[in-house]
Amino acid sequence: GVAMSYEELGRDTEALQAYARYLTVEPNNQNVLAKTIQKASVKDPASARTDLESMLQAGVAVPDLYAALAEVTSNMGDLDAALG
């Protein structure tokens, strides 16, 4: 779909946003969820944290996103956020 097209064009930010929009409609799609987490995890930690927090605020509240966010914040040294 749209996210894959953005990926092919090298527009990773837009691809991540498109995947996040898709997950608000179909949060149990494991393929899209894995792709979204993978896209965020290759960014610098601060950007990954921002992206993951944005997805959660947009309503993509699935356990895997919380786990990915906890890992990113832990790696940044923010253990309070990682545990919270």
PDB file of C-alpha atoms in Angstrom:
ATOM      1  CA  GLY A   1       0.000   0.000   0.000  1.00  0.00           C
ATOM      2  CA  VAL A   2       0.923   3.577   0.641  1.00  0.00           C
ATOM      3  CA  ALA A   3       3.533   2.783   3.306  1.00  0.00           C
ATOM      4  CA  MET A   4       5.354   0.384   1.022  1.00  0.00           C
ATOM      5  CA  SER A   5       5.391   2.986  -1.742  1.00  0.00           C
ATOM      6  CA  TYR A   6       6.949   5.495   0.625  1.00  0.00           C
ATOM      7  CA  GLU A   7       9.550   2.898   1.593  1.00  0.00           C
ATOM      8  CA  GLU A   8      10.456   2.275  -2.028  1.00  0.00           C
ATOM      9  CA  LEU A   9      10.954   6.023  -2.459  1.00  0.00           C
ATOM     10  CA  GLY A  10      13.214   6.143   0.601  1.00  0.00           C
ATOM     11  CA  ARG A  11      10.722   8.267   2.513  1.00  0.00           C
ATOM     12  CA  ASP A  12      10.970   6.438   5.814  1.00  0.00           C
ATOM     13  CA  THR A  13       9.233   9.049   7.964  1.00  0.00           C
ATOM     14  CA  GLU A  14       6.160   9.022   5.737  1.00  0.00           C
ATOM     15  CA  ALA A  15       6.260   5.220   5.584  1.00  0.00           C
ATOM     16  CA  LEU A  16       6.286   5.009   9.361  1.00  0.00           C
ATOM     17  CA  GLN A  17       3.367   7.440   9.584  1.00  0.00           C
ATOM     18  CA  ALA A  18       1.388   5.423   7.030  1.00  0.00           C
ATOM     19  CA  TYR A  19       2.051   2.190   8.921  1.00  0.00           C
ATOM     20  CA  ALA A  20       0.905   3.876  12.140  1.00  0.00           C
ATOM     21  CA  ARG A  21      -2.323   5.060  10.477  1.00  0.00           C
ATOM     22  CA  TYR A  22      -2.946   1.519   9.267  1.00  0.00           C
ATOM     23  CA  LEU A  23      -2.440   0.161  12.772  1.00  0.00           C
ATOM     24  CA  THR A  24      -5.102   2.480  14.178  1.00  0.00           C
ATOM     25  CA  VAL A  25      -7.575   0.607  11.969  1.00  0.00           C
ATOM     26  CA  GLU A  26      -6.102  -2.875  12.221  1.00  0.00           C
ATOM     27  CA  PRO A  27      -3.943  -3.025  15.376  1.00  0.00           C
ATOM     28  CA  ASN A  28      -3.571  -6.809  15.339  1.00  0.00           C
ATOM     29  CA  ASN A  29      -1.800  -6.985  11.974  1.00  0.00           C
ATOM     30  CA  GLN A  30       1.488  -8.503  13.106  1.00  0.00           C
ATOM     31  CA  ASN A  31       3.276  -7.909   9.802  1.00  0.00           C
ATOM     32  CA  VAL A  32       2.550  -4.184   9.821  1.00  0.00           C
ATOM     33  CA  LEU A  33       3.301  -3.955  13.532  1.00  0.00           C
ATOM     34  CA  ALA A  34       6.690  -5.640  13.088  1.00  0.00           C
ATOM     35  CA  LYS A  35       7.522  -3.411  10.120  1.00  0.00           C
ATOM     36  CA  THR A  36       6.550  -0.304  12.105  1.00  0.00           C
ATOM     37  CA  ILE A  37       8.690  -1.235  15.094  1.00  0.00           C
ATOM     38  CA  GLN A  38      11.596  -2.125  12.819  1.00  0.00           C
ATOM     39  CA  LYS A  39      11.327   1.232  11.014  1.00  0.00           C
ATOM     40  CA  ALA A  40      11.361   3.120  14.311  1.00  0.00           C
ATOM     41  CA  SER A  41      14.183   1.070  15.831  1.00  0.00           C
ATOM     42  CA  VAL A  42      16.710   1.913  13.113  1.00  0.00           C
ATOM     43  CA  LYS A  43      16.385   5.622  13.875  1.00  0.00           C
ATOM     44  CA  ASP A  44      18.389   7.425  16.510  1.00  0.00           C
ATOM     45  CA  PRO A  45      16.927   6.740  19.974  1.00  0.00           C
ATOM     46  CA  ALA A  46      15.346  10.181  20.430  1.00  0.00           C
ATOM     47  CA  SER A  47      13.569   9.969  17.062  1.00  0.00           C
ATOM     48  CA  ALA A  48      12.498   6.390  17.713  1.00  0.00           C
ATOM     49  CA  ARG A  49      11.068   7.429  21.079  1.00  0.00           C
ATOM     50  CA  THR A  50       9.162  10.313  19.503  1.00  0.00           C
ATOM     51  CA  ASP A  51       7.757   8.073  16.770  1.00  0.00           C
ATOM     52  CA  LEU A  52       6.689   5.331  19.165  1.00  0.00           C
ATOM     53  CA  GLU A  53       5.100   7.816  21.584  1.00  0.00           C
ATOM     54  CA  SER A  54       3.246   9.437  18.684  1.00  0.00           C
ATOM     55  CA  MET A  55       1.832   6.087  17.611  1.00  0.00           C
ATOM     56  CA  LEU A  56       0.647   5.345  21.129  1.00  0.00           C
ATOM     57  CA  GLN A  57      -0.958   8.789  21.387  1.00  0.00           C
ATOM     58  CA  ALA A  58      -2.662   8.199  18.027  1.00  0.00           C
ATOM     59  CA  GLY A  59      -4.404   5.171  19.480  1.00  0.00           C
ATOM     60  CA  VAL A  60      -2.110   2.338  18.441  1.00  0.00           C
ATOM     61  CA  ALA A  61      -2.008   0.947  21.968  1.00  0.00           C
ATOM     62  CA  VAL A  62      -0.671  -2.560  21.468  1.00  0.00           C
ATOM     63  CA  PRO A  63       1.716  -4.304  23.884  1.00  0.00           C
ATOM     64  CA  ASP A  64       4.513  -4.626  21.318  1.00  0.00           C
ATOM     65  CA  LEU A  65       4.690  -0.839  20.922  1.00  0.00           C
ATOM     66  CA  TYR A  66       4.869  -0.366  24.681  1.00  0.00           C
ATOM     67  CA  ALA A  67       7.680  -2.931  24.809  1.00  0.00           C
ATOM     68  CA  ALA A  68       9.564  -1.222  21.984  1.00  0.00           C
ATOM     69  CA  LEU A  69       9.182   2.143  23.707  1.00  0.00           C
ATOM     70  CA  ALA A  70      10.410   0.679  27.003  1.00  0.00           C
ATOM     71  CA  GLU A  71      13.470  -0.732  25.245  1.00  0.00           C
ATOM     72  CA  VAL A  72      14.271   2.590  23.546  1.00  0.00           C
ATOM     73  CA  THR A  73      13.846   4.634  26.723  1.00  0.00           C
ATOM     74  CA  SER A  74      15.883   2.122  28.703  1.00  0.00           C
ATOM     75  CA  ASN A  75      18.687   2.312  26.156  1.00  0.00           C
ATOM     76  CA  MET A  76      18.557   6.102  26.493  1.00  0.00           C
ATOM     77  CA  GLY A  77      19.075   5.733  30.245  1.00  0.00           C
ATOM     78  CA  ASP A  78      15.552   6.887  31.144  1.00  0.00           C
ATOM     79  CA  LEU A  79      14.667   3.970  33.369  1.00  0.00           C
ATOM     80  CA  ASP A  80      11.690   5.754  34.954  1.00  0.00           C
ATOM     81  CA  ALA A  81      10.052   6.104  31.543  1.00  0.00           C
ATOM     82  CA  ALA A  82      10.992   2.551  30.614  1.00  0.00           C
ATOM     83  CA  LEU A  83       9.248   1.187  33.686  1.00  0.00           C
ATOM     84  CA  GLY A  84       6.345   3.636  33.629  1.00  0.00           C
TER      85      GLY A  84
END
